[in-house]
Amino acid sequence: MFKGSKVLQPEDLNQMNNIIEKLKTQSKCLVVLIVDDSGHLITNTESDPSIDPILLGTLTAGNFGATNELAKLIGEAEFTLVLHEGNKENIHMLAIGDCGILVVIFANTTPIGLIRMYSQKSVTALLPYLEKMQVEKKASKKDLPSDEDLENLFNW
Amino acid sequence: MTMLNYAKKEIICKIVYYGPGLSGKTTNLKFIYGKMDTQYKGKMIAIATETERTLFFDFLPLDFGKIKGFTTKFQLYTVPGQAIYTNSRKLILKGADGIVFVADSQIDRMDDNKSSLKDMALNLREQGLDIRNIPLVMQWNKRDLPNIVPVEKLEETLNFRKVPTFEGVAHKGIGVMSALKTVIKMVLNKLGG
Ligand SMILES: Nc1nc2c(ncn2[C@@H]2O[C@H](COP(=O)(O)OP(=O)(O)OP(=O)(O)O)[C@@H](O)[C@H]2O)c(=O)[nH]1
Ligand SMILES: [Mg+2]
């Protein structure tokens, strides 16, 4: 079987960005990220430059995956929600079907109920876009670096 | 699985370093991190025990910038090699586009190499991937040590697909960049092929 690639189209990215911007405003959270199931960051709201969104995406995907192994161990099919509480900030992660994770970072002063409700709403809105990405399409050769491009890129 | 982002004009691929415990997977990533210019690399993280054994994974994002109009990014991961961490390895393999199998050339590690390869086949399958066609290269690491298996023997025992192989001394960088470059080419050729 060929597992090609996931494809993200500009108009879909726009829609997803609208959804997470709205989530950010409504829930009064600090940052929102969408991560796919292999740990790639799909998109995020603007954040504090000290937060590296790529790293955050990778770590949350790993964390979420590990938590779901825990779920299986105790006989649950999955945990759809993971919450980490810090002294000042918290992380709320919610599965987007089985295609990705919605990650919300919020301050302790923000009520968790608000985060929970708006995350849930956003997940419902986001799911069709993430499902649409799973097209397993090949890339066009003209967009990809050739062997020669790679050789010349730097001194390997 | 590769992400082709037409909105950001960006391609992201995932490469996983697999192999038995202590074979040198983390050492490969550390060397690559040290060798790459700052413009091409992000922050490397290692989730490890106090004795530097990988506990969950290492991660190194590479960004080759705009080539052919698309920004090309690779995310390198290592798995924890110790036998007990098979569930973690399965997680890390999710969506892998290419694999570097790092074998330990020492005679007394041959059984571990073999079981790691088997474990990889099973874990790939659980992720819907196939060891028979995923882009794969192998590195025969620790060639600087005294009690090592001859390369022909490693080829015969482990390289069932006749994929490209590299003799390695990972902490000195021997066979590291060539293995990476080759697997990257294989991934891109498959993606556009
Ligand atoms: N002599 C020699 N030592 C090496 C070589 N490559 C790695 N090492 C050493 O082997 C030890 C283990 O290397 P790691 O890179 O941590 O091994 P790993 O595969 O990541 O191990 P796990 O995380 O447990 O799976 C370290 O002390 C390295 O310095 C090599 O080519 N030759
Ligand atoms: Mg390691």
mmCIF file of C-alpha atoms and ligand atoms in Angstrom, chain B residues 18-30 48 51-55 58 78-82 85 89 102 104 106 139-145 168-172 174, ligand 1:
data_model
loop_
_atom_site.group_PDB
_atom_site.id
_atom_site.type_symbol
_atom_site.label_atom_id
_atom_site.label_comp_id
_atom_site.label_asym_id
_atom_site.label_seq_id
_atom_site.Cartn_x
_atom_site.Cartn_y
_atom_site.Cartn_z
ATOM 1 C CA TYR B 18 15.554 2.636 14.975
ATOM 2 C CA GLY B 19 17.762 -0.104 16.437
ATOM 3 C CA PRO B 20 18.680 -1.944 19.625
ATOM 4 C CA GLY B 21 19.604 -0.201 22.879
ATOM 5 C CA LEU B 22 22.980 1.568 22.898
ATOM 6 C CA SER B 23 23.535 1.065 19.158
ATOM 7 C CA GLY B 24 24.161 4.798 18.698
ATOM 8 C CA LYS B 25 20.858 6.318 17.538
ATOM 9 C CA THR B 26 21.021 9.312 19.861
ATOM 10 C CA THR B 27 24.691 9.746 18.937
ATOM 11 C CA ASN B 28 23.682 10.045 15.263
ATOM 12 C CA LEU B 29 21.230 12.834 16.057
ATOM 13 C CA LYS B 30 23.727 14.631 18.265
ATOM 14 C CA ALA B 48 16.181 10.498 28.472
ATOM 15 C CA THR B 51 22.185 7.789 32.380
ATOM 16 C CA GLU B 52 21.352 9.222 28.947
ATOM 17 C CA ARG B 53 19.366 6.225 27.777
ATOM 18 C CA THR B 54 16.501 7.382 25.608
ATOM 19 C CA LEU B 55 13.300 7.082 27.593
ATOM 20 C CA ASP B 58 14.904 12.372 20.756
ATOM 21 C CA THR B 78 15.081 8.308 17.634
ATOM 22 C CA VAL B 79 13.255 5.530 19.433
ATOM 23 C CA PRO B 80 14.328 4.118 22.797
ATOM 24 C CA GLY B 81 16.140 0.883 21.937
ATOM 25 C CA GLN B 82 15.703 -1.005 25.185
ATOM 26 C CA TYR B 85 9.944 0.258 25.455
ATOM 27 C CA ARG B 89 8.660 2.742 19.626
ATOM 28 C CA VAL B 102 21.279 1.651 13.395
ATOM 29 C CA ASP B 104 25.543 -2.368 16.707
ATOM 30 C CA GLN B 106 29.668 -5.931 18.072
ATOM 31 C CA GLN B 139 24.072 1.797 9.407
ATOM 32 C CA TRP B 140 26.587 -0.737 10.749
ATOM 33 C CA ASN B 141 27.723 1.310 13.679
ATOM 34 C CA LYS B 142 30.670 1.035 16.086
ATOM 35 C CA ARG B 143 33.136 -0.097 13.410
ATOM 36 C CA ASP B 144 35.926 1.290 15.612
ATOM 37 C CA LEU B 145 35.492 -1.403 18.256
ATOM 38 C CA GLY B 168 29.469 3.965 10.965
ATOM 39 C CA VAL B 169 31.433 5.402 13.823
ATOM 40 C CA ALA B 170 28.638 7.661 14.949
ATOM 41 C CA HIS B 171 30.416 9.777 17.574
ATOM 42 C CA LYS B 172 33.071 10.634 14.972
ATOM 43 C CA ILE B 174 31.510 8.489 10.063
HETATM 44 N N1 LIG C 1 32.964 3.112 20.213
HETATM 45 C C1 LIG C 1 31.827 3.620 19.764
HETATM 46 N N2 LIG C 1 30.897 4.065 20.624
HETATM 47 C C2 LIG C 1 29.768 4.581 20.120
HETATM 48 C C3 LIG C 1 29.529 4.695 18.732
HETATM 49 N N3 LIG C 1 28.313 5.253 18.555
HETATM 50 C C4 LIG C 1 27.810 5.488 19.784
HETATM 51 N N4 LIG C 1 28.683 5.091 20.743
HETATM 52 C C5 LIG C 1 28.508 5.151 22.195
HETATM 53 O O1 LIG C 1 27.543 4.193 22.571
HETATM 54 C C6 LIG C 1 26.798 4.665 23.697
HETATM 55 C C7 LIG C 1 25.318 4.597 23.419
HETATM 56 O O2 LIG C 1 24.997 5.495 22.373
HETATM 57 P P1 LIG C 1 23.550 6.148 22.224
HETATM 58 O O3 LIG C 1 23.596 6.967 21.003
HETATM 59 O O4 LIG C 1 23.108 6.775 23.468
HETATM 60 O O5 LIG C 1 22.698 4.834 21.982
HETATM 61 P P2 LIG C 1 21.137 4.721 21.643
HETATM 62 O O6 LIG C 1 21.032 3.852 20.452
HETATM 63 O O7 LIG C 1 20.530 6.047 21.566
HETATM 64 O O8 LIG C 1 20.614 3.931 22.929
HETATM 65 P P3 LIG C 1 19.110 3.909 23.552
HETATM 66 O O9 LIG C 1 18.711 5.317 23.731
HETATM 67 O O10 LIG C 1 19.178 3.158 24.813
HETATM 68 O O11 LIG C 1 18.265 3.190 22.553
HETATM 69 C C8 LIG C 1 27.291 6.073 23.975
HETATM 70 O O12 LIG C 1 28.226 6.003 25.022
HETATM 71 C C9 LIG C 1 27.952 6.472 22.680
HETATM 72 O O13 LIG C 1 28.995 7.401 22.862
HETATM 73 C C10 LIG C 1 30.536 4.211 17.844
HETATM 74 O O14 LIG C 1 30.421 4.240 16.616
HETATM 75 N N5 LIG C 1 31.650 3.686 18.415
#
